[in-house]
Coordinates of C-alpha atoms in Angstrom, one line a residue:
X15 CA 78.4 129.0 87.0
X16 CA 80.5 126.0 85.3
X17 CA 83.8 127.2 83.5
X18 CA 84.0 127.0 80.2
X19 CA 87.6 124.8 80.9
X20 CA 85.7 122.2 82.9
X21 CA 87.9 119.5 84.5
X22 CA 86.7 116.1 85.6
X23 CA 89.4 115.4 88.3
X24 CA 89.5 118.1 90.7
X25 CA 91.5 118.2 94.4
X26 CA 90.9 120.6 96.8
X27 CA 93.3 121.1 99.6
X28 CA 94.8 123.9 101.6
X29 CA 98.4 123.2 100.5
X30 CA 98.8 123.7 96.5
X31 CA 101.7 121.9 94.5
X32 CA 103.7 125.8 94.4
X33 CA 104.5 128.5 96.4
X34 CA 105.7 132.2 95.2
X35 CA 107.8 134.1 97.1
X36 CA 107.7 137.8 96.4
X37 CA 111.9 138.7 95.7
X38 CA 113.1 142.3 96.6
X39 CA 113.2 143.2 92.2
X40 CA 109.5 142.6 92.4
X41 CA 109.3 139.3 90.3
X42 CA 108.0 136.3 92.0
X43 CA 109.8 132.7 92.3
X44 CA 107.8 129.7 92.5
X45 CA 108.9 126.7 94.3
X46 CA 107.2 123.0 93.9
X47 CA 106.1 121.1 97.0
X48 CA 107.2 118.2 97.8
X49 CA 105.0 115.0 99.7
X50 CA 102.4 112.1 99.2
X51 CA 99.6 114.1 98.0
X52 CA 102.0 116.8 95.1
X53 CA 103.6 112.7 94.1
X54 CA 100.0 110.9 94.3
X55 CA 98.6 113.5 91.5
X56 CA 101.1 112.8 89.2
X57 CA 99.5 109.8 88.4
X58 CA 96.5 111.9 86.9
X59 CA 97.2 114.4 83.9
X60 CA 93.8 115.7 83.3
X61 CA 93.1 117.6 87.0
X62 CA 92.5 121.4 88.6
X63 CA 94.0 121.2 92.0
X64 CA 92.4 124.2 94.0
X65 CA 94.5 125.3 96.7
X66 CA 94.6 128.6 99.0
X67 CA 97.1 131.6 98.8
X68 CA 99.2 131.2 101.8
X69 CA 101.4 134.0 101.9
X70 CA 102.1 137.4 100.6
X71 CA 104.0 136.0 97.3
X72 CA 100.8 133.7 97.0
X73 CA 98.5 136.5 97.1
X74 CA 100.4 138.3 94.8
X75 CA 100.4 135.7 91.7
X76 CA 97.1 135.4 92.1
X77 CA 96.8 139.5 91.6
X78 CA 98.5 138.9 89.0
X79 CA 97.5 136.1 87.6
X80 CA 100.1 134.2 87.5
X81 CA 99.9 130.6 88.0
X82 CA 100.7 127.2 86.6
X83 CA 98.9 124.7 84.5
X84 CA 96.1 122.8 86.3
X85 CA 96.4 124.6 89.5
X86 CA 93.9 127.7 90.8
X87 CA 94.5 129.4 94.0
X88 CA 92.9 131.3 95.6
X89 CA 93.1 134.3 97.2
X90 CA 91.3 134.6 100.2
X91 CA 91.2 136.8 102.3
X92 CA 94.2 137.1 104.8
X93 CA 92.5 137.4 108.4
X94 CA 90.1 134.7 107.2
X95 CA 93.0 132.1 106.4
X96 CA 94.5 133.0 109.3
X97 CA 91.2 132.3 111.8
X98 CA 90.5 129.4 109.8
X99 CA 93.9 127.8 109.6
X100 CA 95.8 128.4 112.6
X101 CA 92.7 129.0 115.2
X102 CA 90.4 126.3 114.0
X103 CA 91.7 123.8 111.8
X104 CA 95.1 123.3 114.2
X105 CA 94.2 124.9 117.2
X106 CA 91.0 123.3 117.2
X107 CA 90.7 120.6 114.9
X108 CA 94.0 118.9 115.1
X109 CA 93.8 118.8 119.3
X110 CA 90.6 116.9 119.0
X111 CA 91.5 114.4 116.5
X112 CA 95.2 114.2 118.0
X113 CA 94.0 114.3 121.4
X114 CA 95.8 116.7 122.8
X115 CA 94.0 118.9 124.8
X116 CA 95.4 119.6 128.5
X117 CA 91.5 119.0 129.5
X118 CA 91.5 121.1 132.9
X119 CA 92.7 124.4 131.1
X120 CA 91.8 124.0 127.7
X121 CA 89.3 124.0 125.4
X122 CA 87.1 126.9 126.3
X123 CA 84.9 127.3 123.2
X124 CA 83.9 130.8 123.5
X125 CA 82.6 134.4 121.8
X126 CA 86.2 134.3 120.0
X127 CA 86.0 130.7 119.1
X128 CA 82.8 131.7 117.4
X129 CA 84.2 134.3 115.5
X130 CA 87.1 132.3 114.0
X131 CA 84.6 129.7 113.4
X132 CA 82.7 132.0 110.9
X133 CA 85.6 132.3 109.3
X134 CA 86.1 128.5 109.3
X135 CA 82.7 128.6 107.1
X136 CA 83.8 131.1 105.1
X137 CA 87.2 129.4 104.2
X138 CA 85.3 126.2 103.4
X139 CA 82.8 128.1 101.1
X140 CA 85.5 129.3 98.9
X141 CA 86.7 126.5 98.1
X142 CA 83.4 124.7 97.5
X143 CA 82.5 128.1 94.9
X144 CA 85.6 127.4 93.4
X145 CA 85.1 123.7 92.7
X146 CA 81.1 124.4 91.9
X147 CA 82.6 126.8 89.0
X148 CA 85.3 124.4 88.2
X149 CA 83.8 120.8 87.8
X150 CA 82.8 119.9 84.7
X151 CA 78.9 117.7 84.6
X152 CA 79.4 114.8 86.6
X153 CA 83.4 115.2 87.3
X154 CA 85.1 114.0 90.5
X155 CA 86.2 115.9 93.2
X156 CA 88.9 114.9 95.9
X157 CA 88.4 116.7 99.1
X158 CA 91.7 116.6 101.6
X159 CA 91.7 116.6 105.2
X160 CA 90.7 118.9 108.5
X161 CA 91.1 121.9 107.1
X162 CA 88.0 120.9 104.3
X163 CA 85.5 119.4 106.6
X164 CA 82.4 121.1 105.3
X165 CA 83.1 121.9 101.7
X166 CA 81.9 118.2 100.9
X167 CA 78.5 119.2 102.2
X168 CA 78.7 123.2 100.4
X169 CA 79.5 121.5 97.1
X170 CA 76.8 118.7 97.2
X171 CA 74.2 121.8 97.7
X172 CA 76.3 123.7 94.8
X173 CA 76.3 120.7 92.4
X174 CA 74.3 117.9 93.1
X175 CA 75.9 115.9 89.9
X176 CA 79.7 115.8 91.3
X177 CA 81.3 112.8 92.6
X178 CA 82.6 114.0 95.9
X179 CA 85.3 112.0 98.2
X180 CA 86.4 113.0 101.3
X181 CA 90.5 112.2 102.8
X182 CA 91.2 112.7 106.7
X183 CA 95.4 112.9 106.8
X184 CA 94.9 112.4 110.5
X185 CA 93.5 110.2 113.2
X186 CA 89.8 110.5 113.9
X187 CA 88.8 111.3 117.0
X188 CA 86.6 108.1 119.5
X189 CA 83.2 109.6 120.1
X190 CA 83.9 110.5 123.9
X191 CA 86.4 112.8 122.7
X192 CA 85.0 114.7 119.8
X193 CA 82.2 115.4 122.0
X194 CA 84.6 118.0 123.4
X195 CA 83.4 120.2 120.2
X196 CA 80.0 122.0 120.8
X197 CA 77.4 120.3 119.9
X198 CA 76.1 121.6 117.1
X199 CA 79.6 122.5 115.5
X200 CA 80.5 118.4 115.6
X201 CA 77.3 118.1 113.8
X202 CA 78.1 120.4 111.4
X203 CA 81.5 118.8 110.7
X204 CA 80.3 114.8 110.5
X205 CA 77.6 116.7 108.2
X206 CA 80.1 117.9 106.4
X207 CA 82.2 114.8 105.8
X208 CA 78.5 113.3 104.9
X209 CA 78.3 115.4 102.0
X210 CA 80.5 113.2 100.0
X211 CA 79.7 110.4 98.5
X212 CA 82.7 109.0 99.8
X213 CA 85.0 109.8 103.0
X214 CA 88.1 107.4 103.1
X215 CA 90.9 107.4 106.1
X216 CA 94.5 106.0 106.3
X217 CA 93.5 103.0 108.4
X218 CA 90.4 100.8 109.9
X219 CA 90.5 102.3 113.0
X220 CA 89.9 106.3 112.7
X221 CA 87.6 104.8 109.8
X222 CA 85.6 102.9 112.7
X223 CA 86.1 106.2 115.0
X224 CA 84.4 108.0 112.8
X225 CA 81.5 105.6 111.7
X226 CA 81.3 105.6 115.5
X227 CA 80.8 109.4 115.8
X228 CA 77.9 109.5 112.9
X229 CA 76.4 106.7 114.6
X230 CA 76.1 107.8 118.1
X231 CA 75.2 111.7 116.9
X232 CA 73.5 111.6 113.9
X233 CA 72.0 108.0 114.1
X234 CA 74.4 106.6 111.3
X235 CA 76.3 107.5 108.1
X236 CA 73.2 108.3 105.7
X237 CA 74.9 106.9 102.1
X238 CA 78.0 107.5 102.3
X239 CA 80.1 105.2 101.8
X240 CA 83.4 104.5 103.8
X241 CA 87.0 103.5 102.6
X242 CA 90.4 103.1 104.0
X243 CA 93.6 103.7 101.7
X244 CA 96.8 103.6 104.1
X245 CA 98.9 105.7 102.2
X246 CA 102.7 104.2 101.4
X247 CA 106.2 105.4 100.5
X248 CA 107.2 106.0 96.9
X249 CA 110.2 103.7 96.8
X250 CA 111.4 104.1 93.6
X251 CA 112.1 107.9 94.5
X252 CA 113.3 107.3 97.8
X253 CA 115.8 105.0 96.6
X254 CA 116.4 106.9 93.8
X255 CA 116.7 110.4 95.6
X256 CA 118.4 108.6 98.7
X257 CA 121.5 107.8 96.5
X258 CA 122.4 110.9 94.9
X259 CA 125.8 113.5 95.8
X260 CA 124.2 115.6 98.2
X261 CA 123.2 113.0 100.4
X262 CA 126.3 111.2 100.3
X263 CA 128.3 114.3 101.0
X264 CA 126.4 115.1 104.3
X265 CA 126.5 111.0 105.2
X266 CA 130.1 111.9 105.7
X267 CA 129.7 115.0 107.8
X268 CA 127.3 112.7 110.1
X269 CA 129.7 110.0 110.4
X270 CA 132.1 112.4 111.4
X271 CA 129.9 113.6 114.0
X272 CA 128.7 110.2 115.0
X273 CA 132.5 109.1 115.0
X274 CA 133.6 105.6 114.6
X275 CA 132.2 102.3 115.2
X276 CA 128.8 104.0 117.2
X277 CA 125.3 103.1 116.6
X278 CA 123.0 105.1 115.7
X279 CA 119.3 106.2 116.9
X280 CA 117.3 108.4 114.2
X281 CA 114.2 110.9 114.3
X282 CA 112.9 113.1 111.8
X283 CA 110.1 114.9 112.8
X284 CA 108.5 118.4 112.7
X285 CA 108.6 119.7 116.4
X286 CA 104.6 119.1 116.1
X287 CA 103.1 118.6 119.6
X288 CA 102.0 115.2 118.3
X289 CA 105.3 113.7 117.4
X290 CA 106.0 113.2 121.2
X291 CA 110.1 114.3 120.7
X292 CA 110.7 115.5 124.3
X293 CA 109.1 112.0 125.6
X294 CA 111.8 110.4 123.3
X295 CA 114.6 112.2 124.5
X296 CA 113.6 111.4 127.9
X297 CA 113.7 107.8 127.0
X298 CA 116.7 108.3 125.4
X299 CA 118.2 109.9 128.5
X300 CA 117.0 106.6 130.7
X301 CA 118.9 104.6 127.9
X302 CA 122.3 106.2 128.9
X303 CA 120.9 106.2 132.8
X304 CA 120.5 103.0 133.1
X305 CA 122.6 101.1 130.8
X306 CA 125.6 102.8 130.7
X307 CA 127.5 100.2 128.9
X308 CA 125.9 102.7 126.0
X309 CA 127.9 105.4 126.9
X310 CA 129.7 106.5 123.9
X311 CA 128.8 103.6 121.9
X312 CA 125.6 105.8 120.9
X313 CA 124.4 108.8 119.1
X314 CA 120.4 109.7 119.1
X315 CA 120.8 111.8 115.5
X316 CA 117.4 113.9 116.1
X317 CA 116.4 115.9 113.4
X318 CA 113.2 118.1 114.6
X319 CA 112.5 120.6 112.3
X320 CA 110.0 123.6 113.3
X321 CA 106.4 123.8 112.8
X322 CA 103.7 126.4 113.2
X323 CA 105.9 128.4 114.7
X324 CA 103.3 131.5 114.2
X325 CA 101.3 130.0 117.3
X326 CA 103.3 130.4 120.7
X327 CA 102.5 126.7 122.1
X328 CA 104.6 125.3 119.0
X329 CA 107.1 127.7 119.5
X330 CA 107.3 126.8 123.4
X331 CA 107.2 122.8 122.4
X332 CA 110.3 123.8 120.0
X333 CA 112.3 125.6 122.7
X334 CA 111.6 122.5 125.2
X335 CA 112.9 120.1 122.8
X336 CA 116.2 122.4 122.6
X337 CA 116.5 122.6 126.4
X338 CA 115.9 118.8 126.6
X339 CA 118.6 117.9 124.2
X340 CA 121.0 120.5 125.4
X341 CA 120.3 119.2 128.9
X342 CA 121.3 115.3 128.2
X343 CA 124.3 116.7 126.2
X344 CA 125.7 118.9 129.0
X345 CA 124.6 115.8 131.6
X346 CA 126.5 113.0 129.8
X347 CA 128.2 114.1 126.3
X348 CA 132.7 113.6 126.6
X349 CA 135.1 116.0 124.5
X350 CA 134.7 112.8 122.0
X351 CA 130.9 112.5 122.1
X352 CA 128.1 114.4 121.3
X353 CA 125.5 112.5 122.6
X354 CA 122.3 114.0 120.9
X355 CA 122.9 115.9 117.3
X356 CA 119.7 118.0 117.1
X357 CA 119.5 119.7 113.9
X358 CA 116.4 122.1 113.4
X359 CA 117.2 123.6 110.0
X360 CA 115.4 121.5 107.4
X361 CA 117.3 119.6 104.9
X362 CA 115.7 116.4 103.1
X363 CA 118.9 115.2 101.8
X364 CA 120.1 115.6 105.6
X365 CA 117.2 113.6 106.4
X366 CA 118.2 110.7 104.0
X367 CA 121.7 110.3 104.8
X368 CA 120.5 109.6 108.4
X369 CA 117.5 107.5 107.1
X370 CA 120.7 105.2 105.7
X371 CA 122.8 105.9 108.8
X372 CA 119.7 104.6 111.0
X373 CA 121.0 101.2 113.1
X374 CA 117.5 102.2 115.5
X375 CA 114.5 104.6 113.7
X376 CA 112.5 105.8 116.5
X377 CA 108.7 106.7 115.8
X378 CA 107.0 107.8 119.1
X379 CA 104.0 109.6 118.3
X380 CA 101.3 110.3 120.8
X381 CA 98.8 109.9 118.1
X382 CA 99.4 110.2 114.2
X383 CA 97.4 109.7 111.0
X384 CA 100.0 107.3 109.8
X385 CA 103.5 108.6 109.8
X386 CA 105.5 108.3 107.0
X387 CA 108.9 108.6 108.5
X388 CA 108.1 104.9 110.2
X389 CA 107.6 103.5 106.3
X390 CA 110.5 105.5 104.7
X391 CA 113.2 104.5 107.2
X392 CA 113.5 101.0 106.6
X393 CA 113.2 101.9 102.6
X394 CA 116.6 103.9 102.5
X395 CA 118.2 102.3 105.0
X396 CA 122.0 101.2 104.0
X397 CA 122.1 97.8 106.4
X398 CA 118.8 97.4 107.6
X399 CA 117.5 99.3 110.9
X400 CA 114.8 97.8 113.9
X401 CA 111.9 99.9 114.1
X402 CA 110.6 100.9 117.9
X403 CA 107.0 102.4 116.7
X404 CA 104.7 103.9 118.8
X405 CA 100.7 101.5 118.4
X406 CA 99.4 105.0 118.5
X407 CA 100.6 105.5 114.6
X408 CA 98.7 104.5 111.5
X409 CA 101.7 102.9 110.8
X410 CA 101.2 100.2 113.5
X411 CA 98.3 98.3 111.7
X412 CA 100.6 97.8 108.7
X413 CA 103.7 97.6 110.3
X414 CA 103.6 96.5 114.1
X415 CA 104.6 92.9 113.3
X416 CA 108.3 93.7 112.6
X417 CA 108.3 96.7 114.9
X418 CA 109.3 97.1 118.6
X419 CA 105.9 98.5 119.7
X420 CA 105.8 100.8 122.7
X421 CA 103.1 103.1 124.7
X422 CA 104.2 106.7 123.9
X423 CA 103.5 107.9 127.6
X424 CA 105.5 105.1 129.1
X425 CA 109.3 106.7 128.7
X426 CA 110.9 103.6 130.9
X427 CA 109.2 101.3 128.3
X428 CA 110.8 103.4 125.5
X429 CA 114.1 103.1 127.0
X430 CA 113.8 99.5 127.3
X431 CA 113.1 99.3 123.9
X432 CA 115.9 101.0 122.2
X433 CA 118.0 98.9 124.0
X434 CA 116.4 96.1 122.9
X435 CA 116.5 97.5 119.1
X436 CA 120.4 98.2 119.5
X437 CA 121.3 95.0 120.5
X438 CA 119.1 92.9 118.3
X439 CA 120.7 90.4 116.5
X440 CA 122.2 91.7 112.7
X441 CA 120.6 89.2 110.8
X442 CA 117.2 89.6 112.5
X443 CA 117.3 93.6 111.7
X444 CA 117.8 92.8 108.6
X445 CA 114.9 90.5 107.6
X446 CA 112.3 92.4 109.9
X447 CA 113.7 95.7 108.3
X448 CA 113.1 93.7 104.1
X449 CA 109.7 93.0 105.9
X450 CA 108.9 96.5 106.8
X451 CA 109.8 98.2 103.4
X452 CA 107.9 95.7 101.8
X453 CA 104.5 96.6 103.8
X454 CA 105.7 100.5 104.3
X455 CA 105.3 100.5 100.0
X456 CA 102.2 98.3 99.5
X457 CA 100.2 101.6 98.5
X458 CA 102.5 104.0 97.3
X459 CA 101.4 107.6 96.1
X460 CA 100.1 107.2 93.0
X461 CA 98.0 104.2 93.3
X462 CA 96.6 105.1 96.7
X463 CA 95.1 108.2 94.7
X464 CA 93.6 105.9 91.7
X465 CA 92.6 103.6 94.2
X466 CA 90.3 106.8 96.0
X467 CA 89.5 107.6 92.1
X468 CA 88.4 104.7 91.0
X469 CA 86.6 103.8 94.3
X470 CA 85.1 107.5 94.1
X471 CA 83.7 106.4 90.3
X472 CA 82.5 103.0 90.8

C-alpha cells in the first residue's frame, strides 16, 4: 500500500543520517552522521531516506516514534540485523568483493551460512516493503551498496512503476572470484542488482567486473543499464572544516610530538582488514632498516581507528596493528623520537590537523572501492604532500598519474616508495599535490548524487 505522504526521491541504505543513543534519564540524543552519502543528499530537499535501527537507542525512537524529517527507520528485528550485517554482508560479502578470503581455511558455506542467509533475505525485504509503501507513482529510488543487493529486484516485483538505481561503495569482485559464492546465492545477488533499472560503481573497472559476472552466469545484463560515478571530496567543507580552532589546537600537540624540523608520513584508516595497515608499518619499518639516514628525521603519524570490533577477526587485525607499531617503536624510537604515533581513538579534527601536517599520505589498500582519504589528503594539505597510493584503490584511475603507485603485497616496494615520496623535490610535491586535489574534487558529493538522479530519470 502507497503512503498517503508519497516521496519521489527515496534512498535506502543501512546507515541513516542519525543515530539515538538511549541516556541513563531515559530521553534519547540524536547524533547526525557524517560522510559522502549524509553530504551527497543534501543536494535534494524533497527525499525519504529509509535506513535500519542499529542499536538499542535506534530501536527505541522508532518505539517511540521519534524521528526526524525525511528519514524512516526501521526497526528490524535484532538477531536479523545482526545475521544479515555482520555474518553476510561483511563476513561474507565484503571478503568476496575485497578479496580477502584465506582460501585454504575459509569460506565454508554451510547449514549456518544458510541460516544467516535467510536472514539476509529477510533484511533486504524490509527495506524493499518499506520503499514499496513509501514511493510515490513513478518516484525514484536510490539503492546503496552490499548490504541491499536484492531489494532492487523485491521492489521491482512490489512496484513495477519505480525508477530503481543500484550504488556498489566497494570493489566488485572478477568472475573467478565471486564464483566462490554458491551458485545459486551469486545468481540471486547479480539478480538482484538486475532488478534496477540502473546499477552504477565508483570506477570502470568493478563496473566491467561486474558486467563480467552477469555475462559469464546469467548470459548478460538483461536492461539494465550501467554507470560509473567516482565519487569526490567536498572541498569547500574540507577546507572550510580543516581551518577551524579545534584543528589548529591539536596541529600543535602533533608538532610537538613530531618535534622539529621532521617529516612527516600520514594514515587515516579504520583498522578494516582491507586497508592493509600492518603491511604499511612493515614498509615503514624497512624505511628506517634500510635507510637509516631517516632515523629521527621521520615520524609515520598513523591514525587507525577501530572497526567492527563485534567480530573477533577485526578485533585480532586491531590488536596486530598495536603490536606492530609498538614493536618498531621499542626496536628504533630515542628518548627524543617517537617513531610511529598510533592513535586509535577517533577524532576528525585529529584527522585534519595531520591531513595538513602530511609531507608523505600513504594509501595502501589491498583492495578498496575508492578511498577517500587518498582524495582528501592533498585537499587540506598546508604545503602540498606526494601521494604513494596503492593501483588496487578506486582512487588510482583518477589519481595514479600524480601518485607513487605501489603493489600492496610488495612491502620492499613500499619502502622504496616512501623514500622516494620524502625526498621528492618541494616544488614537484607541490604541483603533483594542485594536480591531485584538482581530480580528487572532479565529482564532489552532491553532484555525484544528481548525476545518479538525473542518469536514474533520463
Amino acid at each position: 500500500m502507497v503512503s498517503e505522504h508519497s516521496a519521489q526521491v527515496l534512498v535506502a541504505s543501512n546507515r541513516g543520517p542519525v543515530s539515538y543513543a538511549l541516556r541513563e534519564d531515559g530521553t534519547l540524543d540524536s547524533k547526525r552522521g557524517g560522510g559522502g552519502l549524509v553530504s551527497g543528499l543534501s543536494a535534494v530537499d524533497d527525499k525519504l531516506w529509509v535506513c535500519a535501527a542499529l542499536g538499542d537507542g535506534d530501536r527505541e525512537a522508532v518505539r517511540r516514534g521519534v524521528s526526524e524529517p525525511g528519514v524512516r527507520m526501521l526497526d528490524i528485528d535484532a538477531g536479523v540485523h545482526a545475521d544479515a550485517y555482520n555474518g553476510i554482508a561483511n563476513s561474507v560479502l565484503w571478503f568476496v568483493h575485497h578479496m580477502i578470503y584465506q582460501t585454504p581455511l575459509e569460506p565454508a558455506f554451510d547449514a549456518e551460512f544458510r541460516r544467516q542467509w535467510a536472514s539476509y533475505e529477510a533484511y533486504n525485504r524490509a527495506f524493499a516493503q518499506a520503499l514499496a509503501e513509501e514511493a510515490g507513482e513513478g518516484a525514484a529510488v536510490l539503492v546503496q551498496d552490499y548490504h541491499l543487493s536484492l531489494v532492487p529486484g523485491l521492489l521491482r516485483e512490489l512496484r513495477p512503476d519505480l525508477r530503481i538505481g543500484h550504488f556498489s561503495h566497494t570493489p566488485w569482485a572478477p568472475v573467478d572470484y565471486f564464483r566462490l559464492l554458491p551458485d545459486d546465492i551469486g545468481e540471486q545477488l547479480l539478480k538482484g542488482i538486475l532488478g534496477a533499472d540502473r546499477a552504477a560503481f565508483l570506477t570502470r573497472r568493478w563496473a566491467d567486473a561486474f558486467i563480467g559476472c552477469c555475462t559469464e552466469i546469467l548470459g548478460g545484463t538483461g536492461h539494465t543499464r550501467i554507470g560509473v560515478h567516482g565519487l569526490g571530496a567536498d572541498a569547500d567543507f574540507l577546507r572550510r572544516r580543516s581551518r577551524e580552532a579545534d584543528v589548529d589546537e591539536r596541529m600543535e600537540v602533533l608538532r610537538e610530538q613530531v618535534g622539529a624540523d621532521r617529516r612527516t608520513i600520514v594514515r587515516v584508516d579504520r583498522t578494516e582488514l582491507s586497508k592493509n595497515i600492518v603491511r604499511g608499518l612493515h614498509a615503514y619499518r624497512a624505511l628506517l632498516e634500510e635507510r637509516p639516514e631517516w632515523r629521527e628525521r621521520v615520524v609515520h603519524i598513523a591514525f587507525a581507528y577501530p572497526s567492527r570490533q563485534d567480530l573477533a577477526v577485526y578485533r585480532d587485525y586491531t590488536a596486530e596493528v598495536q603490536r606492530v607499531a609498538d614493536t618498531i617503536n621499542a626496536d628504533f624510537g630515542t628518548e627524543g623520537w617517537t617513531p610511529v604515533l598510533l592513535q586509535v581513538d577517533d577524532d576528525f579534527a585529529r584527522s585534519l590537523a595531520a591531513y595538513r601536517l602530511a609531507d608523505v599520505a600513504l594509501v595502501n589498500p589491498i583492495r578498496d572501492g575508492m578511498n577517500l582519504v587518498a582524495k582528501e589528503v592533498p585537499v587540506v594539505s598546508d604545503h602540498g604532500c606526494a601521494l604513494v597510493l596503492s593501483r588496487e584503490a578506486g582512487a588510482y584511475e583518477e589519481l595514479g598519474e600524480d601518485a607513487i603507485v605501489v603493489n600492496p603485497y610488495d612491502v620492499s616496494a613500499t619502502a622504496t616508495a616512501l623514500h622516494e615520496a620524502l625526498t621528492m623535490d618541494r616544488d614537484e610535491r607541490g604541483a603533483r599535490s594542485k594536480r591531485l586535489a584538482t581530480a580528487a574534487t572532479a565529482l564532489p558529493p552532491q553532484q555525484w548524487f544528481l548525476d545518479q538522479l538525473d542518469a536514474l530519470r533520463g
